[in-house]
Amino acid sequence: MASASVSGVDFADIQGIVRFGYKHMTEACFLLLEIKDAAAARVWLSSAPVSSARDQKPPPPTALQIAFTAPGLRAMGLSEALMAGFSSEFLSGMTGEESRSRRLGDVGASAPAGWRWGGNPQQAPHLAAMFYAEPGRLAGWMSTLQDRIWESAFRVIETLETSDLHGREPFGFADGISEPELDWGLRRPFVADQLTYTNQLALGECLLGFRNEYGKYTDRPLVAAGDLPSAEDDSSKCDVGRNGTYLVFRHLQQDVRGFWQFVDRAAGGAASERDKLAESMIGRTLDGDPLVAATGKNGFTYEADAQGLRCPFGAHLRRANPRTADFSTAVNGTLDKLIHQLALKPRKFRDDLIASTRFHRIVRRGREYGPALAREDALQPAPPGDPERGLHFICLNGNISRQFEFVQNAWLMNSKFNGMTGESDPLLGNREPLIDGSGTDAFCLPQAAGLSSRVSGLPQFITVRGGAYFFLPGLRALRYFVRAGA
Amino acid sequence: MTPQSSFMILAPVDSGRVEELRRILASMNAAPGRADANNPLLPFGRFDIHFSRLVILDDPTKDDIEVYGVPRRSYPLYLAMLADVDGDADDFLAQLMQHSSKGLRTIFSCCQPAPRDDLKAWIEQYRVEPAANYINWRGRTVRQLREEAALAAYLQQKRADVAGKPPREMHRMLRGYVDAETAAGRLRLTPEARTPIGWTIRNLANLIGVPLAVLLLSPFLLLYLPFFAVILRSKERHDPEICPVPESAHAAKLSSLEDHYVANQFSAMGTLKPGLFRRSTITFILWLLDYTARHIYNRGHLTRVSTIHFARWVFLDRKQRLFFASNYDGSLDSYMDDFINKVAFGLNVVFSNGVGYPKSDWLVLGGAKNEQKFKYFIRRHELATEVWYTAHPGLTAADLERNTRIRQGLEASLSDEEASEWLALL
């Protein structure tokens, strides 16, 4: 029998990372694990203090989150019938098909064959144990949990340490400013056409079991019985997905020296020009201020900058979150909407080239790794043994294909984004030429006089070193997994 | 203007020789999903072909019709060859006969009956016309798009030479450079050819004839409308959806053929819902669609969608089945998202007449807005396109439009503001 309430949000059943970034827990470590002994793994997981999203005052000093890959859920003994309810991207995995790697830009130096983890079956994790703690408490927190049962249950494939760069990412830019506001109150009406951009997002775009931006329920495993929430869209079924989400993990190595040395050269060595170029490539200032007129740090769209004069079309943030509404121009009334829908008005070159943003949002929860490097120091050649720096990119979404993969493919890696050509994302681009030999390594800054200023020969600044698709279950679903294969 | 034509051969295959046919088709590829432009059987690159494909119409969903209590139907297995070409389709066929008749004989050798002495007569017998056809930019030839791409690339190189000058001066200088290059024979900008008079007359007749026919039919259509609405609503309530998750092997095969170029191919087919009602509805809709594509949506976009290069809808087996083929930019998922968000109504009016389509309301609502069901439906009905050729693997429709605008602007005399806008395209 299904139990518990079907409406409203049960914070106690949701892993806390969905709701909180755990910002006060500045220490974190991610362990990628293989299940050596499923029985022992069940014992450990059944008593693991996995943190929920309920409010706690004072906030807890430590947290633990657990997420599984598809091979991990199979290793836990879940039936194929249940597995079939997960999305095909999750089942196939980040590296499961060559065409997926092509779409994600994981080719050349970023190809899975060269990854430290996740690139081949021997290094494919079953689960991720994510430890968070307030300063000074991480080591203790981890050793408490890594008991004898843990030792017999898991083999550690990779230990991913993180560092606290005080709200900056490794290149030195303020990070994590723009996140969609999830509709926790379930109050946002579902509209066929969203005429103005909003940062609010249906809860179902992140959490399974809730309605998404289409007003529909994203497919997820439903079962006939279990100690699970019941499915909102089918009361005869229990919802394995409810309060869970897909977690995309990408280990991104950032060449901080390479980045600053390149922009320094491109700007002719002048510090202010150098920073300006870097800020244009990012789409915000170093301190995180938008390049276009805005209310606060996040209240803006690019509508008033239609020519990209303030923030270039190709800037990382303008690609990753173009802030478009369902129509690319203002719509007044029903008749005007019909005219827009049928595109009967004269059209400008860039009209309708970018998809509506609300169907392609992600909730970011990544953490940096490696020591900070000030940009003046970054201009110096690397000393011997210079440590690796980068980002453990983590995002949450309800539909990997429509959200993470779309953003990565259609907006970031795409050298044809928004009518441009010859350039992919200035940060994430792999610079691999297209099949006809044309380049993707430029960056254009549109100018009022017309002819854009063009920076070419961008090297690869970010290399993918690992990655996988995980499922971050609700807490009852986690306990269900522990029991299901026993 | 040299208008493009659609060309298609649809011939039944000898069911015992399908594997042999697949091997022949595979031999035309440089790699799966990428035709060899110079393959000996059909060297696509030597003709004025924009896109071409060869696909075996092996519809895994053909038995879905059983949900209507209708007995299974048996259809021939077809091999389809499609090409979007410049100029008249008959002229294209003549060129094919002249240069590739041996290759065509090999390709069609597994058909039943196979071509014998008179290949041309055999092809004529199996040629089919689409019910509706869409062309992104009417009259832009392969030669033109290549010349314009070369022009854009040349202007890219000359940017540094004009930097810092006022916009109109830049325009004037760049034009001077191009004139010199053209005079030296290093660049070519072939002037537009005269539009064939026969085409102009047929196009004009269509432009006037279709509204005239609708006008003449309108009393009957109006009388029919209430009946139409009642029947439609009743059918929409009862028509079953068949949208299971596509089999993973099928999906993996399809995706292995995708995302090699900036554009992709899409081939799909399905069975129409049984009965005259659906058949007449879709016939009428495709007739109107063809009209709007011909006269309204012929400059870079089909309603709000600007990523489709060519598309066609073809009836098969006395309108019991429909085949759809398109060439579009980006990945399949972004193509489907584009459609769902921008033209769900346009998908619904056509494909809701197909068996198993996600439930639509009033022919235009719902349907594709059932995002996941729609995506499953699409993937399940998709066919593996054995051979696919594009004349411009690195150029999107937006690239082609930008290059055309660059050429038009270069040849025009521009104000300061227009010159700035033009320079922003470079």
XYZ file of N, CA and C in Angstrom, chain B residues 71-194:
372
model
N -7.666 -6.148 -39.065
C -6.644 -7.173 -39.267
C -5.326 -6.555 -39.722
N -4.242 -7.224 -39.402
C -2.933 -6.805 -39.888
C -2.949 -6.677 -41.391
N -2.229 -5.697 -41.882
C -2.138 -5.581 -43.330
C -0.725 -5.954 -43.717
N -0.583 -6.504 -44.893
C 0.788 -6.737 -45.307
C 1.126 -5.743 -46.414
N 2.246 -5.133 -46.243
C 2.716 -4.137 -47.211
C 4.023 -4.614 -47.803
N 4.326 -4.136 -48.995
C 5.673 -4.425 -49.514
C 6.709 -3.711 -48.646
N 7.901 -4.269 -48.618
C 9.026 -3.580 -47.995
C 9.636 -2.699 -49.091
N 9.772 -1.418 -48.810
C 10.244 -0.504 -49.854
C 11.681 -0.060 -49.610
N 12.352 0.222 -50.699
C 13.580 1.014 -50.650
C 13.229 2.397 -51.185
N 13.558 3.404 -50.409
C 13.285 4.774 -50.862
C 14.603 5.486 -51.127
N 14.653 6.166 -52.244
C 15.782 7.053 -52.515
C 15.225 8.459 -52.681
N 15.736 9.376 -51.875
C 15.262 10.758 -51.922
C 16.415 11.678 -52.273
N 16.089 12.729 -53.006
C 17.089 13.758 -53.238
C 16.401 15.103 -53.349
N 17.015 16.119 -52.771
C 16.557 17.498 -52.949
C 17.562 18.155 -53.873
N 17.106 18.513 -55.051
C 18.041 18.914 -56.103
C 17.698 20.287 -56.658
N 18.673 20.890 -57.311
C 18.430 22.159 -57.997
C 17.865 21.896 -59.379
N 16.906 22.723 -59.758
C 16.349 22.603 -61.095
C 15.289 21.520 -61.173
N 14.991 21.147 -62.378
C 13.892 20.238 -62.638
C 14.275 18.799 -62.290
N 13.333 18.069 -61.690
C 13.622 16.695 -61.271
C 13.872 15.793 -62.478
N 13.213 16.080 -63.589
C 13.429 15.261 -64.796
C 14.864 15.441 -65.312
N 15.335 16.680 -65.236
C 16.714 16.929 -65.661
C 17.692 16.198 -64.742
N 17.366 16.181 -63.465
C 18.214 15.468 -62.509
C 18.256 13.987 -62.857
N 17.089 13.437 -63.163
C 17.044 12.020 -63.517
C 17.888 11.752 -64.770
N 17.787 12.667 -65.712
C 18.580 12.494 -66.934
C 20.075 12.472 -66.611
N 20.485 13.356 -65.689
C 21.908 13.360 -65.293
C 22.293 12.074 -64.586
N 21.389 11.611 -63.732
C 21.642 10.342 -63.044
C 21.852 9.226 -64.060
N 20.967 9.196 -65.056
C 21.041 8.155 -66.076
C 22.365 8.232 -66.808
N 22.784 9.464 -67.029
C 24.003 9.654 -67.814
C 25.252 9.224 -67.033
N 25.293 9.570 -65.751
C 26.537 9.364 -64.996
C 26.530 8.154 -64.080
N 25.368 7.709 -63.653
C 25.358 6.707 -62.588
C 24.421 5.537 -62.851
N 24.112 5.270 -64.100
C 23.122 4.218 -64.329
C 23.628 2.857 -63.840
N 24.927 2.645 -63.944
C 25.469 1.370 -63.491
C 25.284 1.226 -61.977
N 25.613 2.307 -61.269
C 25.462 2.298 -59.810
C 24.009 2.119 -59.408
N 23.118 2.813 -60.096
C 21.692 2.693 -59.759
C 21.206 1.262 -59.967
N 21.701 0.643 -61.020
C 21.320 -0.758 -61.259
C 21.737 -1.637 -60.079
N 22.946 -1.371 -59.572
C 23.406 -2.149 -58.409
C 22.517 -1.879 -57.205
N 22.255 -0.585 -56.961
C 21.459 -0.219 -55.781
C 20.079 -0.864 -55.842
N 19.488 -0.841 -57.028
C 18.113 -1.345 -57.143
C 18.045 -2.819 -57.544
N 19.217 -3.472 -57.567
C 19.227 -4.867 -58.007
C 18.467 -5.778 -57.048
N 18.300 -5.350 -55.811
C 17.582 -6.178 -54.839
C 16.090 -5.873 -54.812
N 15.638 -5.036 -55.760
C 14.214 -4.724 -55.790
C 13.456 -5.825 -56.528
N 12.180 -5.852 -56.309
C 11.329 -6.877 -56.917
C 10.150 -6.211 -57.616
N 10.084 -6.110 -58.905
C 11.085 -6.574 -59.852
C 12.276 -5.617 -59.911
N 13.431 -6.151 -60.253
C 14.613 -5.315 -60.424
C 14.563 -4.691 -61.809
N 15.250 -3.544 -61.979
C 15.268 -2.930 -63.304
C 15.916 -3.877 -64.332
N 15.323 -3.910 -65.506
C 15.914 -4.757 -66.561
C 16.557 -3.869 -67.604
N 16.171 -4.030 -68.866
C 16.868 -3.288 -69.926
C 16.685 -1.784 -69.781
N 15.445 -1.375 -69.591
C 15.168 0.054 -69.607
C 15.105 0.596 -68.177
N 16.263 1.024 -67.674
C 16.351 1.510 -66.290
C 15.461 2.735 -66.093
N 15.491 3.634 -67.091
C 14.750 4.887 -66.930
C 13.257 4.612 -66.786
N 12.753 3.709 -67.641
C 11.326 3.376 -67.566
C 10.997 2.757 -66.204
N 11.942 1.935 -65.713
C 11.740 1.320 -64.392
C 11.649 2.400 -63.306
N 12.592 3.343 -63.354
C 12.583 4.424 -62.349
C 11.295 5.230 -62.458
N 10.918 5.574 -63.674
C 9.694 6.374 -63.857
C 8.493 5.686 -63.218
N 8.499 4.363 -63.322
C 7.376 3.597 -62.780
C 7.299 3.730 -61.258
N 8.472 3.890 -60.611
C 8.496 3.913 -59.146
C 8.740 5.313 -58.572
N 8.658 6.315 -59.393
C 8.811 7.671 -58.875
C 7.542 8.094 -58.142
N 7.707 8.753 -57.015
C 6.529 9.252 -56.292
C 6.717 10.728 -55.952
N 5.598 11.401 -55.829
C 5.607 12.820 -55.487
C 5.144 12.969 -54.038
N 5.701 13.946 -53.321
C 5.256 14.140 -51.935
C 3.871 14.795 -51.864
N 3.173 14.540 -50.759
C 1.905 15.236 -50.523
C 2.188 16.669 -50.110
N 3.312 16.854 -49.431
C 3.728 18.210 -49.064
C 5.242 18.240 -49.038
N 5.778 19.400 -49.355
C 7.229 19.542 -49.441
C 7.617 20.889 -48.855
N 8.697 20.899 -48.076
C 9.173 22.156 -47.498
C 10.615 22.398 -47.923
N 10.865 23.615 -48.353
C 12.220 24.031 -48.734
C 12.564 25.272 -47.939
N 13.674 25.225 -47.224
C 14.027 26.334 -46.333
C 14.154 27.657 -47.089
N 14.848 27.622 -48.222
C 15.098 28.874 -48.950
C 14.919 28.580 -50.441
N 13.740 28.903 -50.920
C 13.450 28.582 -52.312
C 14.438 29.263 -53.245
N 15.009 28.480 -54.146
C 15.852 29.059 -55.187
C 17.318 29.212 -54.821
N 17.695 28.876 -53.575
C 19.125 28.966 -53.256
C 19.773 27.641 -53.664
N 20.603 27.712 -54.659
C 21.175 26.494 -55.234
C 22.411 26.054 -54.459
N 22.822 24.830 -54.712
C 24.051 24.310 -54.095
C 25.230 25.184 -54.506
N 25.255 25.550 -55.790
C 26.353 26.392 -56.250
C 26.348 27.724 -55.506
N 25.157 28.301 -55.366
C 25.056 29.590 -54.674
C 25.523 29.482 -53.225
N 25.067 28.444 -52.533
C 25.436 28.376 -51.112
C 26.930 28.119 -50.946
N 27.529 27.409 -51.912
C 28.979 27.194 -51.825
C 29.728 28.486 -52.128
N 29.260 29.203 -53.145
C 29.921 30.473 -53.477
C 29.791 31.460 -52.323
N 28.621 31.464 -51.698
C 28.413 32.405 -50.597
C 29.239 32.022 -49.372
N 29.410 30.722 -49.160
C 30.255 30.286 -48.033
C 31.701 30.706 -48.284
N 32.150 30.575 -49.542
C 33.518 30.987 -49.882
C 33.666 32.497 -49.713
N 32.633 33.240 -50.086
C 32.652 34.693 -49.930
C 32.776 35.063 -48.448
N 31.963 34.419 -47.621
C 31.990 34.727 -46.180
C 33.365 34.417 -45.606
N 33.941 33.289 -46.029
C 35.261 32.910 -45.517
C 36.311 33.931 -45.966
N 36.190 34.412 -47.199
C 37.144 35.401 -47.702
C 37.028 36.710 -46.918
N 35.791 37.163 -46.700
C 35.598 38.422 -45.969
C 36.144 38.306 -44.542
N 36.012 37.104 -43.983
C 36.558 36.849 -42.648
C 38.060 37.152 -42.621
N 38.749 36.734 -43.680
C 40.201 36.962 -43.742
C 40.550 38.438 -43.893
N 39.630 39.198 -44.486
C 39.950 40.597 -44.790
C 39.556 41.551 -43.672
N 39.048 41.004 -42.578
C 38.597 41.863 -41.480
C 39.697 42.819 -41.037
N 40.888 42.248 -40.824
C 41.981 43.054 -40.267
C 42.314 44.242 -41.184
N 42.149 44.042 -42.501
C 42.533 45.092 -43.462
C 41.625 46.323 -43.405
N 40.441 46.168 -42.837
C 39.519 47.303 -42.844
C 39.236 47.825 -41.436
N 39.789 47.165 -40.420
C 39.485 47.520 -39.030
C 39.723 49.000 -38.784
N 38.812 49.593 -38.010
C 38.987 50.979 -37.621
C 38.385 51.991 -38.573
N 37.998 51.564 -39.766
C 37.397 52.494 -40.736
C 35.907 52.677 -40.409
N 35.290 53.782 -40.896
C 33.847 53.944 -40.704
C 33.088 52.833 -41.467
N 31.883 52.476 -40.999
C 31.169 51.326 -41.569
C 31.032 51.344 -43.095
N 30.634 52.480 -43.650
C 30.418 52.484 -45.107
C 31.728 52.360 -45.867
N 32.769 52.910 -45.254
C 34.085 52.796 -45.869
C 34.540 51.322 -45.860
N 34.269 50.663 -44.725
C 34.600 49.226 -44.656
C 33.869 48.461 -45.753
N 32.586 48.779 -45.888
C 31.761 48.095 -46.881
C 32.332 48.324 -48.282
N 32.684 49.574 -48.530
C 33.206 49.920 -49.856
C 34.524 49.195 -50.130
N 35.387 49.185 -49.106
C 36.682 48.528 -49.285
C 36.521 47.022 -49.509
N 35.664 46.425 -48.682
C 35.481 44.977 -48.805
C 34.920 44.623 -50.175
N 34.025 45.476 -50.639
C 33.459 45.229 -51.959
C 34.531 45.320 -53.041
N 35.404 46.279 -52.842
C 36.521 46.417 -53.783
C 37.387 45.161 -53.800
N 37.701 44.651 -52.609
C 38.512 43.428 -52.541
C 37.815 42.280 -53.258
N 36.509 42.165 -52.998
C 35.765 41.049 -53.587
C 35.729 41.193 -55.106
N 35.517 42.431 -55.574
C 35.497 42.659 -57.029
C 36.814 42.210 -57.654
N 37.915 42.558 -56.957
C 39.228 42.178 -57.480
C 39.380 40.654 -57.498
N 38.925 40.012 -56.425
C 39.019 38.552 -56.346
C 38.182 37.897 -57.433
N 37.003 38.479 -57.642
C 36.114 37.916 -58.662
C 36.743 38.081 -60.042
N 37.300 39.283 -60.265
C 37.923 39.544 -61.564
C 39.088 38.579 -61.801
N 39.801 38.254 -60.713
C 40.948 37.356 -60.843
C 40.514 35.896 -60.893
N 39.222 35.668 -60.746
C 38.710 34.303 -60.845
C 38.889 33.490 -59.584
N 39.274 34.152 -58.487
C 39.472 33.400 -57.244
C 38.174 33.281 -56.438
N 37.251 34.176 -56.666
C 35.919 34.076 -56.063
C 34.911 34.089 -57.195
N 33.805 33.402 -56.968
C 32.744 33.444 -57.976
C 31.429 33.770 -57.315
N 30.709 34.687 -57.903
C 29.371 35.005 -57.421
C 28.452 34.972 -58.644
N 28.016 33.797 -58.988
C 27.217 33.616 -60.202
C 25.886 34.344 -60.057
N 25.525 35.179 -61.035
C 24.228 35.856 -60.943
C 23.089 34.834 -61.014
N 21.981 35.228 -60.433
C 20.823 34.340 -60.409
C 20.356 34.035 -61.832
N 20.053 32.751 -62.083
C 19.559 32.368 -63.402
C 18.099 32.803 -63.553
N 17.654 32.863 -64.785
C 16.265 33.261 -65.000
C 15.343 32.111 -64.567
